[in-house]
Coordinates of C-alpha atoms in Angstrom, one line a residue:
Chain A
M118 CA -24.2 -79.8 -70.9
E119 CA -26.3 -77.6 -73.1
L120 CA -26.4 -73.9 -72.7
K121 CA -29.3 -73.6 -70.6
K122 CA -28.2 -71.4 -67.7
Y123 CA -30.3 -68.5 -68.6
S124 CA -31.8 -67.0 -65.6
K125 CA -35.4 -67.9 -64.8
S126 CA -37.0 -64.5 -65.8
L127 CA -34.8 -62.1 -67.7
F128 CA -37.0 -59.3 -68.6
F129 CA -40.0 -61.4 -69.2
G130 CA -42.3 -60.6 -66.2
A131 CA -45.0 -58.8 -68.3
T132 CA -45.1 -60.7 -71.6
L133 CA -48.8 -60.9 -72.3
A134 CA -48.4 -58.5 -75.1
V135 CA -47.1 -58.6 -78.6
L136 CA -43.7 -56.9 -78.3
A137 CA -44.2 -55.1 -81.6
G138 CA -46.8 -52.7 -80.1
C139 CA -49.6 -51.2 -82.0
G140 CA -49.2 -49.2 -85.2
G141 CA -45.6 -48.5 -85.1
N142 CA -42.4 -50.4 -84.4
A143 CA -41.3 -48.4 -81.4
A144 CA -41.3 -51.5 -79.3
T145 CA -39.6 -53.7 -81.7
Q146 CA -36.1 -54.7 -81.7
E147 CA -34.3 -54.6 -84.9
Q148 CA -30.9 -55.6 -85.9
T149 CA -29.2 -54.8 -89.2
E150 CA -26.5 -57.4 -89.3
G151 CA -27.0 -60.2 -91.9
T152 CA -25.7 -62.9 -89.4
T153 CA -27.5 -62.1 -86.3
A154 CA -25.7 -63.7 -83.3
A155 CA -28.5 -64.6 -80.9
N156 CA -26.7 -66.2 -78.1
D157 CA -26.2 -63.3 -75.6
N158 CA -28.0 -65.2 -72.9
Q159 CA -24.9 -66.3 -71.5
Q160 CA -24.5 -63.2 -69.5
V161 CA -27.4 -64.2 -67.1
A162 CA -25.7 -67.1 -65.6
V163 CA -27.3 -67.1 -62.1
A164 CA -29.7 -70.0 -62.6
P165 CA -30.5 -71.4 -59.2
T166 CA -30.5 -75.1 -60.2
V167 CA -30.6 -76.9 -63.5
T168 CA -30.9 -80.6 -63.2
S169 CA -28.7 -82.7 -65.3
D170 CA -30.1 -83.8 -68.7
G171 CA -32.4 -86.3 -67.1
A172 CA -29.7 -88.8 -66.7
T173 CA -30.4 -89.2 -63.1
G174 CA -34.0 -90.0 -63.6
S175 CA -35.3 -93.3 -62.2
G176 CA -38.6 -94.5 -63.5
T177 CA -37.3 -95.7 -66.7
D178 CA -40.3 -97.8 -67.8
S179 CA -42.4 -100.0 -65.6
D180 CA -40.0 -101.0 -63.0
S181 CA -41.8 -99.0 -60.3
A182 CA -44.4 -100.5 -58.1
V183 CA -46.4 -97.5 -57.2
S184 CA -50.1 -98.1 -57.9
G185 CA -51.8 -96.0 -60.5
Q186 CA -54.8 -95.0 -58.2
Q187 CA -55.7 -91.6 -57.4
L188 CA -54.0 -90.2 -54.5
G189 CA -55.4 -92.2 -51.5
A190 CA -55.9 -91.0 -47.9
D191 CA -52.7 -92.8 -46.9
T192 CA -50.7 -90.8 -49.4
Q193 CA -52.3 -87.7 -48.1
A194 CA -51.6 -88.4 -44.5
A195 CA -48.0 -89.4 -45.4
M196 CA -47.7 -86.0 -47.1
Q197 CA -49.0 -84.3 -44.1
D198 CA -46.3 -85.9 -42.1
D199 CA -43.7 -84.7 -44.5
M200 CA -45.2 -81.2 -44.2
N201 CA -44.9 -81.4 -40.5
Q202 CA -41.5 -82.1 -40.6
K203 CA -41.1 -78.6 -42.2
M204 CA -38.7 -77.7 -44.9
A205 CA -39.0 -81.0 -46.8
A206 CA -35.8 -81.4 -48.7
M207 CA -35.6 -80.5 -52.3
P208 CA -36.1 -83.8 -54.1
D209 CA -33.2 -85.5 -55.8
V210 CA -35.1 -86.7 -58.8
G211 CA -36.0 -83.9 -61.1
T212 CA -37.2 -85.7 -64.2
I213 CA -40.3 -87.8 -64.9
Y214 CA -41.1 -89.7 -68.1
F215 CA -44.1 -90.3 -70.4
D216 CA -45.4 -92.6 -73.0
F217 CA -45.3 -91.9 -76.7
D218 CA -47.8 -89.1 -77.9
Q219 CA -49.1 -89.1 -74.2
S220 CA -49.1 -86.4 -71.7
S221 CA -50.9 -88.3 -68.8
I222 CA -48.8 -88.7 -65.6
R223 CA -47.6 -92.3 -65.3
A224 CA -48.2 -94.2 -62.1
D225 CA -44.4 -94.6 -61.6
S226 CA -44.0 -90.8 -61.6
R227 CA -46.3 -90.1 -58.6
E228 CA -43.9 -90.8 -55.9
V229 CA -41.4 -88.3 -57.3
L230 CA -44.1 -85.7 -58.0
D231 CA -45.3 -86.1 -54.5
L232 CA -41.9 -85.2 -53.1
H233 CA -42.0 -82.1 -55.1
V234 CA -45.4 -81.2 -53.9
A235 CA -44.3 -81.6 -50.4
Y236 CA -41.2 -79.4 -50.9
L237 CA -43.3 -76.7 -52.8
R238 CA -46.0 -76.6 -50.1
A239 CA -43.4 -76.4 -47.3
N240 CA -41.6 -73.6 -49.3
P241 CA -44.3 -71.4 -50.8
M242 CA -41.6 -68.9 -52.0
A243 CA -40.0 -71.6 -54.0
K244 CA -40.6 -71.3 -57.7
V245 CA -40.5 -74.2 -60.1
T246 CA -40.1 -74.4 -63.9
L247 CA -41.7 -77.6 -65.5
E248 CA -39.9 -78.0 -68.8
G249 CA -41.7 -80.3 -71.2
H250 CA -39.9 -82.4 -73.9
A251 CA -40.7 -85.1 -76.5
D252 CA -38.8 -87.6 -78.3
E253 CA -37.8 -87.0 -81.9
R254 CA -40.5 -88.9 -83.7
G255 CA -43.3 -86.9 -85.2
T256 CA -43.4 -83.3 -86.1
R257 CA -41.5 -80.5 -84.3
E258 CA -44.3 -78.1 -83.6
Y259 CA -46.6 -80.9 -82.5
N260 CA -44.0 -82.1 -80.2
M261 CA -43.5 -78.5 -78.9
A262 CA -47.2 -78.5 -78.0
L263 CA -46.9 -82.0 -76.6
G264 CA -44.0 -80.9 -74.3
L265 CA -46.3 -78.1 -73.1
R266 CA -49.0 -80.4 -72.4
R267 CA -46.8 -82.7 -70.4
G268 CA -45.7 -79.6 -68.4
N269 CA -49.4 -78.6 -67.9
A270 CA -50.1 -82.2 -66.8
V271 CA -47.5 -81.9 -64.0
K272 CA -48.8 -78.4 -63.1
S273 CA -52.3 -79.6 -62.6
Y274 CA -51.0 -82.6 -60.5
F275 CA -49.3 -79.9 -58.3
Q276 CA -52.2 -77.5 -58.2
V277 CA -54.7 -80.3 -57.2
Q278 CA -52.5 -81.0 -54.3
G279 CA -52.4 -77.4 -53.1
V280 CA -49.2 -75.9 -54.8
S281 CA -49.9 -72.4 -55.7
A282 CA -50.1 -71.5 -59.5
S283 CA -47.9 -68.7 -58.9
Q284 CA -45.0 -71.0 -57.9
I285 CA -45.3 -72.8 -61.3
E286 CA -44.2 -72.1 -64.8
V287 CA -44.4 -74.3 -67.6
T288 CA -42.2 -74.2 -70.8
S289 CA -41.5 -76.5 -73.7
Y290 CA -38.5 -77.4 -75.8
G291 CA -40.5 -80.1 -77.8
E292 CA -37.9 -82.5 -79.4
E293 CA -35.3 -79.8 -79.6
R294 CA -33.3 -80.7 -76.5
P295 CA -33.0 -84.5 -76.2
A296 CA -31.4 -85.8 -72.9
V297 CA -30.1 -88.7 -74.9
I298 CA -29.0 -88.8 -78.5
G299 CA -30.2 -91.8 -80.5
H300 CA -32.9 -93.3 -82.8
N301 CA -33.9 -96.1 -80.5
Q302 CA -36.6 -96.9 -77.9
S303 CA -34.1 -96.6 -75.1
A304 CA -33.2 -92.9 -76.1
W305 CA -36.8 -92.0 -77.0
S306 CA -38.1 -93.2 -73.6
K307 CA -35.5 -90.9 -71.8
N308 CA -36.5 -88.0 -74.0
R309 CA -40.1 -88.0 -73.3
R310 CA -40.0 -86.1 -70.1
V311 CA -40.7 -83.2 -67.8
E312 CA -37.7 -81.6 -66.1
I313 CA -38.7 -80.1 -62.8
N314 CA -36.2 -77.2 -62.2
Y315 CA -36.0 -74.9 -59.3
Chain B
M356 CA -49.0 -53.0 -97.0
R357 CA -46.8 -52.1 -94.1
L358 CA -44.0 -54.3 -94.9
S359 CA -43.1 -52.2 -97.8
R360 CA -41.4 -49.9 -95.3
W361 CA -38.9 -52.5 -94.8
I362 CA -38.4 -52.9 -98.6
K363 CA -37.1 -49.4 -98.9
A364 CA -34.5 -50.4 -96.3
A365 CA -33.4 -53.1 -98.7
A366 CA -31.7 -50.4 -100.7
I367 CA -28.7 -50.8 -98.6
L368 CA -28.5 -54.3 -99.4
L369 CA -26.0 -53.9 -102.1
L370 CA -23.5 -52.6 -99.6
F371 CA -24.1 -55.6 -97.4
S372 CA -22.4 -58.8 -97.9
Y373 CA -23.5 -62.1 -96.4
Q374 CA -21.4 -64.7 -94.9
Q375 CA -20.8 -67.2 -97.7
A376 CA -20.6 -70.7 -96.3
G377 CA -17.9 -72.8 -97.9
A378 CA -19.8 -76.0 -97.6
D379 CA -22.5 -75.8 -100.1
L380 CA -25.1 -78.5 -100.6
T381 CA -24.7 -80.6 -103.6
I382 CA -27.3 -82.6 -105.3
E383 CA -27.5 -86.3 -105.7
I384 CA -30.3 -87.9 -107.8
T385 CA -31.5 -91.1 -106.4
Q386 CA -34.3 -91.9 -108.7
G387 CA -35.2 -90.7 -112.1
N388 CA -38.2 -90.9 -114.5
D389 CA -38.0 -93.1 -117.5
R390 CA -40.3 -91.0 -119.5
A391 CA -38.2 -87.9 -119.4
T392 CA -37.7 -85.9 -122.5
P393 CA -34.2 -86.0 -123.9
V394 CA -32.6 -82.6 -124.3
A395 CA -29.0 -81.8 -125.2
I396 CA -27.6 -78.8 -123.5
V397 CA -24.5 -77.8 -125.0
P398 CA -21.7 -75.9 -123.2
F399 CA -22.2 -72.1 -124.0
A400 CA -19.4 -70.5 -126.0
W401 CA -17.6 -67.6 -124.4
S402 CA -16.3 -64.6 -126.1
G403 CA -14.5 -62.3 -123.7
E404 CA -11.2 -62.1 -121.8
G405 CA -10.3 -64.5 -119.0
V406 CA -12.5 -67.3 -117.7
L407 CA -16.2 -67.4 -116.8
T408 CA -16.8 -68.1 -113.2
E409 CA -19.9 -70.2 -113.9
D410 CA -20.7 -72.9 -116.4
I411 CA -24.3 -71.8 -117.5
A412 CA -25.0 -74.9 -119.5
Q413 CA -24.1 -77.1 -116.6
I414 CA -26.3 -75.3 -114.1
V415 CA -29.3 -75.4 -116.6
S416 CA -28.6 -79.2 -117.1
D417 CA -28.6 -79.9 -113.4
D418 CA -31.7 -78.0 -112.9
L419 CA -33.6 -79.7 -115.7
E420 CA -32.4 -83.1 -114.7
R421 CA -33.5 -82.6 -111.0
S422 CA -36.9 -81.9 -112.3
G423 CA -37.1 -85.6 -113.5
L424 CA -39.1 -84.5 -116.4
L425 CA -36.2 -83.8 -118.7
K426 CA -33.2 -85.9 -119.4
P427 CA -30.1 -83.9 -120.4
L428 CA -27.5 -85.7 -122.6
S429 CA -24.1 -86.3 -121.2
R430 CA -21.4 -84.0 -122.6
T431 CA -19.2 -86.9 -123.3
E432 CA -21.8 -88.2 -125.8
M433 CA -22.0 -84.9 -127.9
L434 CA -20.5 -85.0 -131.3
S435 CA -20.1 -81.4 -131.6
L436 CA -20.4 -78.2 -129.5
P437 CA -22.3 -75.6 -131.6
S438 CA -23.1 -72.2 -130.2
K439 CA -25.1 -70.9 -133.2
K440 CA -27.6 -72.2 -135.6
A441 CA -25.1 -72.4 -138.5
E442 CA -22.9 -74.8 -136.5
V443 CA -25.9 -77.2 -135.8
F444 CA -26.1 -80.6 -137.6
F445 CA -29.6 -81.6 -136.8
R446 CA -29.0 -85.3 -138.0
D447 CA -26.3 -85.8 -135.3
W448 CA -28.6 -84.8 -132.5
S449 CA -31.4 -86.8 -134.0
L450 CA -29.0 -90.0 -134.1
L451 CA -28.4 -89.4 -130.5
K452 CA -32.2 -89.5 -129.9
Q453 CA -32.4 -85.9 -128.7
E454 CA -35.7 -84.2 -129.0
Y455 CA -34.4 -80.7 -128.1
L456 CA -31.2 -78.9 -128.3
L457 CA -30.1 -75.9 -126.2
I458 CA -27.2 -73.8 -127.4
G459 CA -25.9 -70.4 -126.4
Q460 CA -23.1 -67.9 -126.0
V461 CA -21.9 -65.6 -123.3
S462 CA -20.1 -62.3 -124.5
Q463 CA -18.4 -59.4 -122.9
K464 CA -17.4 -56.6 -125.1
T465 CA -15.1 -54.7 -122.5
P466 CA -13.4 -56.3 -119.5
A467 CA -15.6 -55.8 -116.4
G468 CA -18.3 -54.7 -118.6
P469 CA -21.8 -56.2 -118.7
L470 CA -22.2 -59.7 -120.0
S471 CA -24.5 -60.6 -122.8
I472 CA -26.1 -64.0 -122.8
R473 CA -27.8 -65.6 -125.8
Y474 CA -29.7 -68.8 -125.5
E475 CA -31.7 -70.7 -128.2
L476 CA -33.7 -73.8 -127.9
Y477 CA -34.2 -75.9 -131.0
D478 CA -36.7 -78.6 -131.8
V479 CA -34.4 -81.3 -133.4
V480 CA -37.2 -83.0 -135.3
R481 CA -38.6 -80.1 -136.8
Q482 CA -35.2 -78.4 -137.0
E483 CA -36.4 -75.0 -135.9
R484 CA -36.0 -72.6 -133.1
V485 CA -38.8 -72.6 -130.5
L486 CA -37.3 -70.2 -128.0
G487 CA -34.5 -67.7 -127.9
E488 CA -33.5 -64.6 -126.1
I489 CA -30.7 -62.3 -125.2
I490 CA -30.4 -61.3 -121.6
S491 CA -27.7 -59.4 -119.8
G492 CA -26.1 -59.5 -116.3
T493 CA -23.0 -59.2 -114.4
S494 CA -20.6 -62.2 -113.7
K495 CA -22.1 -62.3 -110.1
E496 CA -25.5 -62.7 -111.5
L497 CA -24.5 -65.8 -113.7
R498 CA -26.2 -68.4 -111.6
S499 CA -29.3 -66.4 -111.4
R500 CA -29.4 -66.1 -115.3
A501 CA -28.8 -69.7 -115.6
H502 CA -31.7 -70.5 -113.4
Y503 CA -33.8 -68.1 -115.4
I504 CA -32.9 -69.9 -118.6
S505 CA -33.9 -73.2 -117.0
D506 CA -37.2 -71.7 -116.1
Q507 CA -37.8 -70.7 -119.7
V508 CA -36.8 -73.9 -121.1
F509 CA -38.7 -76.0 -118.5
E510 CA -42.0 -74.0 -119.0
H511 CA -41.7 -74.3 -122.8
L512 CA -41.1 -78.0 -122.7
T513 CA -43.5 -79.0 -119.8
G514 CA -46.0 -76.3 -119.7
L515 CA -45.4 -75.9 -116.1
A516 CA -43.8 -72.8 -114.5
G517 CA -40.1 -73.4 -113.7
A518 CA -39.2 -73.0 -109.9
F519 CA -35.4 -73.0 -110.5
S520 CA -35.0 -69.4 -109.6
T521 CA -36.7 -69.9 -106.0
R522 CA -34.9 -70.5 -102.9
I523 CA -35.0 -72.8 -99.8
A524 CA -34.6 -71.8 -96.1
Y525 CA -33.6 -74.5 -93.6
I526 CA -32.2 -75.0 -90.2
T527 CA -28.9 -76.6 -89.4
A528 CA -27.8 -77.9 -85.9
R529 CA -24.2 -78.8 -85.1
R530 CA -22.7 -79.9 -81.9
D531 CA -19.4 -78.0 -81.3
E532 CA -16.4 -79.2 -79.4
L533 CA -18.0 -78.0 -76.1
K534 CA -21.0 -80.3 -77.0
Q535 CA -23.1 -77.1 -77.4
T536 CA -25.6 -77.3 -80.2
K537 CA -25.3 -74.5 -82.6
Y538 CA -28.4 -73.7 -84.6
E539 CA -28.2 -71.8 -87.9
L540 CA -31.0 -70.5 -90.2
K541 CA -29.9 -70.7 -93.8
I542 CA -31.1 -69.8 -97.1
S543 CA -29.8 -71.2 -100.5
D544 CA -30.9 -71.4 -104.1
A545 CA -33.3 -74.2 -104.8
D546 CA -30.3 -76.2 -106.1
G547 CA -28.6 -75.8 -102.6
R548 CA -25.9 -73.6 -103.9
R549 CA -25.1 -69.9 -102.6
E550 CA -25.8 -70.9 -99.1
K551 CA -26.0 -68.0 -96.6
T552 CA -26.4 -68.2 -92.9
I553 CA -28.9 -65.4 -91.8
L554 CA -29.2 -66.4 -88.0
E555 CA -27.0 -68.2 -85.6
S556 CA -27.9 -69.3 -82.0
Y557 CA -27.0 -71.6 -79.3
E558 CA -30.7 -71.9 -78.5
P559 CA -33.2 -73.7 -80.7
V560 CA -34.4 -72.1 -83.9
L561 CA -37.2 -73.7 -85.9
S562 CA -40.3 -73.5 -88.1
P563 CA -39.1 -71.0 -90.8
S564 CA -41.9 -69.8 -92.9
W565 CA -41.7 -67.5 -96.1
S566 CA -43.8 -64.4 -96.6
P567 CA -45.7 -64.6 -100.0
D568 CA -43.4 -62.0 -101.5
A569 CA -40.3 -64.2 -100.6
Q570 CA -38.7 -61.2 -98.8
Y571 CA -39.2 -62.3 -95.2
L572 CA -38.9 -65.3 -93.0
A573 CA -41.0 -65.8 -89.9
Y574 CA -39.4 -68.3 -87.5
V575 CA -39.3 -69.4 -83.9
S576 CA -36.2 -68.7 -81.8
F577 CA -35.4 -69.5 -78.2
E578 CA -32.6 -67.0 -78.0
T579 CA -33.9 -65.2 -75.0
G580 CA -34.3 -68.6 -73.2
R581 CA -38.0 -68.7 -74.3
P582 CA -39.6 -69.2 -77.6
G583 CA -40.5 -66.0 -79.5
I584 CA -41.6 -65.5 -83.1
Y585 CA -39.4 -63.3 -85.3
L586 CA -39.6 -61.7 -88.6
Q587 CA -36.5 -61.2 -90.7
N588 CA -35.9 -59.6 -94.0
V589 CA -33.7 -62.2 -95.8
F590 CA -32.0 -59.5 -98.1
T591 CA -31.1 -57.0 -95.3
G592 CA -31.0 -59.2 -92.4
K593 CA -33.1 -56.8 -90.5
R594 CA -35.4 -58.4 -88.0
R595 CA -37.7 -58.0 -85.1
Q596 CA -39.4 -60.0 -82.4
L597 CA -43.2 -60.2 -83.0
T598 CA -44.4 -62.3 -80.0
A599 CA -43.2 -63.1 -76.6
F600 CA -46.1 -64.5 -74.9
K601 CA -45.8 -67.0 -71.9
G602 CA -45.7 -70.5 -73.0
L603 CA -45.7 -71.4 -76.7
N604 CA -44.9 -69.0 -79.5
G605 CA -44.7 -71.3 -82.5
A606 CA -45.6 -72.5 -86.0
P607 CA -45.9 -69.2 -87.9
S608 CA -47.5 -69.3 -91.2
W609 CA -48.2 -66.3 -93.6
S610 CA -51.5 -65.7 -95.1
P611 CA -51.5 -65.8 -98.9
D612 CA -51.9 -62.0 -99.1
G613 CA -49.2 -61.4 -96.5
S614 CA -51.4 -59.3 -94.2
K615 CA -51.6 -61.8 -91.4
L616 CA -49.5 -64.5 -89.6
A617 CA -51.2 -67.6 -88.0
V618 CA -49.3 -68.7 -84.9
V619 CA -49.7 -71.1 -82.1
L620 CA -49.8 -69.7 -78.5
S621 CA -50.6 -71.2 -75.2
K622 CA -51.2 -68.0 -73.5
D623 CA -54.8 -69.0 -72.6
G624 CA -53.4 -72.3 -71.2
N625 CA -53.5 -74.8 -74.1
P626 CA -51.9 -74.8 -77.5
E627 CA -54.3 -73.0 -79.8
I628 CA -54.0 -71.3 -83.3
Y629 CA -54.3 -67.5 -83.4
S630 CA -54.1 -65.1 -86.3
I631 CA -52.1 -61.9 -85.9
N632 CA -53.0 -58.9 -88.3
L633 CA -49.5 -57.6 -89.2
T634 CA -50.9 -54.1 -89.6
T635 CA -53.0 -53.6 -86.4
Y636 CA -51.4 -56.4 -84.3
K637 CA -54.9 -57.4 -83.5
I638 CA -54.9 -61.0 -82.4
T639 CA -57.8 -63.4 -83.3
R640 CA -58.4 -66.8 -81.7
L641 CA -59.1 -69.4 -84.4
T642 CA -59.2 -72.7 -82.5
N643 CA -60.7 -73.6 -79.1
H644 CA -60.3 -77.2 -78.0
Y645 CA -58.7 -78.9 -75.0
G646 CA -56.5 -81.0 -77.3
I647 CA -53.5 -79.8 -79.1
D648 CA -54.1 -77.5 -82.1
T649 CA -51.0 -76.6 -84.0
E650 CA -49.2 -76.3 -87.4
P651 CA -51.5 -74.1 -89.3
D652 CA -51.3 -73.5 -93.1
W653 CA -53.5 -71.2 -95.1
S654 CA -55.3 -72.4 -98.2
P655 CA -54.0 -70.6 -101.3
D656 CA -57.2 -68.7 -101.6
G657 CA -56.9 -67.6 -97.9
K658 CA -60.4 -68.9 -97.0
K659 CA -59.4 -72.0 -95.1
M660 CA -56.8 -73.3 -92.9
I661 CA -55.5 -76.8 -92.3
F662 CA -53.9 -77.7 -89.0
T663 CA -52.9 -80.6 -86.7
S664 CA -55.1 -81.6 -83.8
S665 CA -55.1 -84.2 -81.2
R666 CA -58.8 -83.7 -80.5
S667 CA -59.7 -87.2 -81.6
G668 CA -56.7 -88.8 -79.6
G669 CA -53.7 -88.8 -81.8
P670 CA -52.7 -86.1 -84.2
Q671 CA -54.9 -85.8 -87.4
I672 CA -55.3 -83.2 -89.9
Y673 CA -58.3 -80.8 -89.9
E674 CA -59.6 -78.1 -92.0
L675 CA -61.1 -74.9 -90.8
D676 CA -63.4 -72.8 -92.9
L677 CA -62.4 -69.2 -91.7
A678 CA -65.8 -67.7 -92.7
T679 CA -68.1 -70.1 -91.0
G680 CA -65.7 -71.3 -88.3
E681 CA -66.6 -75.0 -89.3
T682 CA -63.9 -77.6 -88.7
Q683 CA -63.7 -80.8 -90.7
R684 CA -61.3 -83.7 -90.1
L685 CA -59.4 -84.6 -93.3
T686 CA -57.2 -87.7 -92.5
F687 CA -58.5 -90.9 -91.3
E688 CA -55.7 -93.4 -92.3
G689 CA -53.3 -94.2 -89.5
S690 CA -52.8 -93.0 -86.1
Y691 CA -50.5 -90.1 -86.8
N692 CA -50.9 -87.5 -89.4
A693 CA -49.4 -84.1 -88.8
R694 CA -47.9 -80.8 -90.3
A695 CA -49.8 -80.6 -93.4
R696 CA -49.2 -78.1 -96.3
Y697 CA -51.7 -77.3 -99.2
S698 CA -50.5 -77.7 -102.8
P699 CA -50.3 -74.5 -104.6
N700 CA -53.6 -75.0 -106.3
G701 CA -55.2 -76.1 -103.1
S702 CA -56.4 -79.5 -104.5
E703 CA -54.0 -81.6 -102.4
I704 CA -52.3 -81.6 -99.0
Y705 CA -48.9 -83.0 -98.1
F706 CA -48.0 -84.2 -94.5
V707 CA -46.1 -86.5 -92.1
H708 CA -47.9 -89.9 -91.9
Q709 CA -47.0 -92.6 -89.6
N710 CA -47.3 -96.1 -90.9
E711 CA -46.2 -99.1 -88.9
G712 CA -44.1 -97.0 -86.6
I713 CA -42.3 -95.3 -89.5
F714 CA -42.8 -91.7 -90.5
H715 CA -43.2 -91.1 -94.2
I716 CA -44.3 -88.0 -96.3
A717 CA -47.8 -88.7 -97.7
A718 CA -50.2 -86.8 -100.2
Q719 CA -53.9 -86.7 -100.0
D720 CA -56.3 -85.5 -102.8
L721 CA -58.9 -83.4 -101.2
N722 CA -61.6 -84.5 -103.5
G723 CA -61.0 -88.2 -103.6
N724 CA -59.3 -88.3 -100.2
R725 CA -57.0 -91.0 -101.2
L726 CA -53.8 -91.1 -99.3
R727 CA -50.5 -92.1 -100.9
I728 CA -47.2 -92.5 -99.3
L729 CA -44.4 -90.6 -101.2
T730 CA -41.2 -91.5 -99.4
Q731 CA -39.7 -94.5 -98.1
T732 CA -37.1 -93.5 -95.5
P733 CA -38.0 -93.5 -91.6
L734 CA -38.3 -90.3 -89.7
D735 CA -39.4 -88.1 -92.7
E736 CA -40.5 -84.7 -91.7
S737 CA -41.4 -81.2 -92.7
P738 CA -42.6 -81.5 -96.3
S739 CA -42.7 -78.2 -98.2
V740 CA -44.0 -77.9 -101.8
S741 CA -42.2 -76.0 -104.6
P742 CA -44.3 -73.0 -105.9
N743 CA -45.1 -74.7 -109.1
G744 CA -46.4 -77.6 -107.3
S745 CA -44.2 -80.2 -108.9
M746 CA -41.8 -81.2 -106.0
L747 CA -41.6 -81.5 -102.3
I748 CA -38.6 -80.9 -100.2
Y749 CA -38.6 -82.6 -96.8
A750 CA -36.2 -83.5 -94.0
T751 CA -35.0 -87.1 -93.2
Q752 CA -32.3 -88.9 -91.3
E753 CA -29.4 -91.3 -92.1
G754 CA -27.6 -92.5 -89.0
L755 CA -27.5 -89.7 -86.6
R756 CA -27.6 -87.0 -89.3
G757 CA -30.5 -85.2 -90.9
Y758 CA -30.4 -84.4 -94.6
L759 CA -32.9 -82.8 -97.0
G760 CA -34.6 -85.0 -99.7
A761 CA -36.8 -84.0 -102.5
V762 CA -39.6 -86.0 -104.1
S763 CA -41.9 -85.3 -107.1
V764 CA -45.5 -85.0 -105.9
D765 CA -46.2 -88.2 -108.1
G766 CA -43.3 -90.0 -106.1
Q767 CA -41.6 -90.8 -109.4
V768 CA -38.4 -88.6 -109.0
Q769 CA -36.2 -88.2 -105.9
Y770 CA -33.1 -86.6 -105.2
R771 CA -31.2 -85.5 -101.9
L772 CA -29.2 -82.6 -101.0
P773 CA -26.5 -83.9 -98.6
S774 CA -25.3 -81.8 -95.8
Q775 CA -21.5 -81.4 -95.2
L776 CA -21.8 -80.7 -91.6
G777 CA -24.3 -81.4 -88.9
D778 CA -28.0 -81.9 -89.1
V779 CA -30.2 -80.3 -91.8
R780 CA -33.9 -79.9 -91.0
E781 CA -37.0 -78.1 -91.7
P782 CA -36.7 -76.9 -95.2
A783 CA -39.0 -74.3 -96.6
W784 CA -39.3 -73.7 -100.3
S785 CA -39.9 -70.1 -101.2
P786 CA -42.6 -68.7 -103.3
F787 CA -41.7 -67.4 -106.8
L788 CA -39.4 -64.4 -106.2
N789 CA -40.8 -62.0 -108.6
K790 CA -44.6 -62.2 -108.0

């Protein structure tokens, strides 16, 4: 498995500023080695959970029968029941998939997402990271942006259903971290995904 | 300019030795040009003790052949190996159908002393010298001196500035025994030799972009677990993190005067392009659309910017006028056009174009707007143009491996730089080094 056990926040709480402060380089980090080893993130190995590389995902393509309609009253009511059971269990499935160059939520993902909504609403202290990914086709930075948009789409889905924005963080790895290696439709369909990590 | 402060720090660079990778890239020419000018490049004579570490004539010959515009004669066909005019029999070279002849000599008066390199270019038909010079250097500088000679000869014979003394930056990714992917940011000469690793990480590294003075690279690294934009001096290795915003920190691109860096941030929710002033660190937002806006590149005059946007659905190339704020769509052919780069004179753009599910490198003239496809391999990415505007280097795939290919902007000449290990990607051709 890839080295992704960095902890959720490191020192990143307040990041809305360019690190290289104004005018001087007081706040910059400089290193004078030619070959700069940049993998000291291993020290923070207390990640709560990292799902496997998407291999457990269900919804491969169109084998699911969930309707593509907006969340109906039935679903709402069912969710309420879940809520009433308190402490909905953390969902088993942590990955949902997307179509090529698309960031809209597929109908076959809704069931899984609703389980996460229930869990997050029942556990308002729980934090979730939505990690967007793209397949290898197309350009790297466009895919980086596409991965972010996929994460944002899941975030919106969660928020509309009452999950607090403060529980959600969106990141993107673009095409840099494929779940499956390969230049074929089957690999690509597994790589266009959002991993829902607690 | 504030970056000059770093340049002073470069004084220590002589004390500093880079990791020298054993597995250099080597060139393989896959397609040449029939109309290339024949030129004979004779092995340079050596007058000194011991053996020279580099074969200057071979380096020059490889450089010129790679351009596709010149066709060096094979050594085995040479009837004599002159190193000065008195030894040249023009009739022989004329019989071999050579138009030009390059001869020269390297001499060293005292062991470990400086080398003196004389080169002379002759017009075979007119039987006269058209170019010649004596330059000096150390044995470590022989490759650089050879590329310099290539630049002079190329410019004289084609009228185009030579770009053989430039460098390329690229990323390699390799899965190690533990199935961890190791990313390395590397720099080599334009011919793939003298490769150096300047950054290693087990988290993704991408999007290297040269500063206009060819001293720095801006790139994206996930080394903290999140993306950040970093600036690194390629000579000293000194670097610093420039951005650490929440969400995306990507696609850095230097303005032609080096004073600003265009970047992509999602701090306001959606991927948008911003410009960071590298003196004041003031950030200016340049795009504002609910679609994706990314992959900025400044026009050579700094007045415009091209970028990829999904505002019409799929990715297409747009041009932003920085003075008026007006945006114009440039590409209309095909459903996927992305990551465009301007030609050095600003008359053309090069980008990734999807045609029937296959990703090629394409060019489009900004006046006529005609699109032409330059490469035939699938999954071609990241075109980067040489500073003289004659060649593009790009990333492509064969099997599960990525390698770098180069193609002339007219599509006539192609060569590849195979990688020994792992996946090579995202080549970035440096600007001219001494401008």
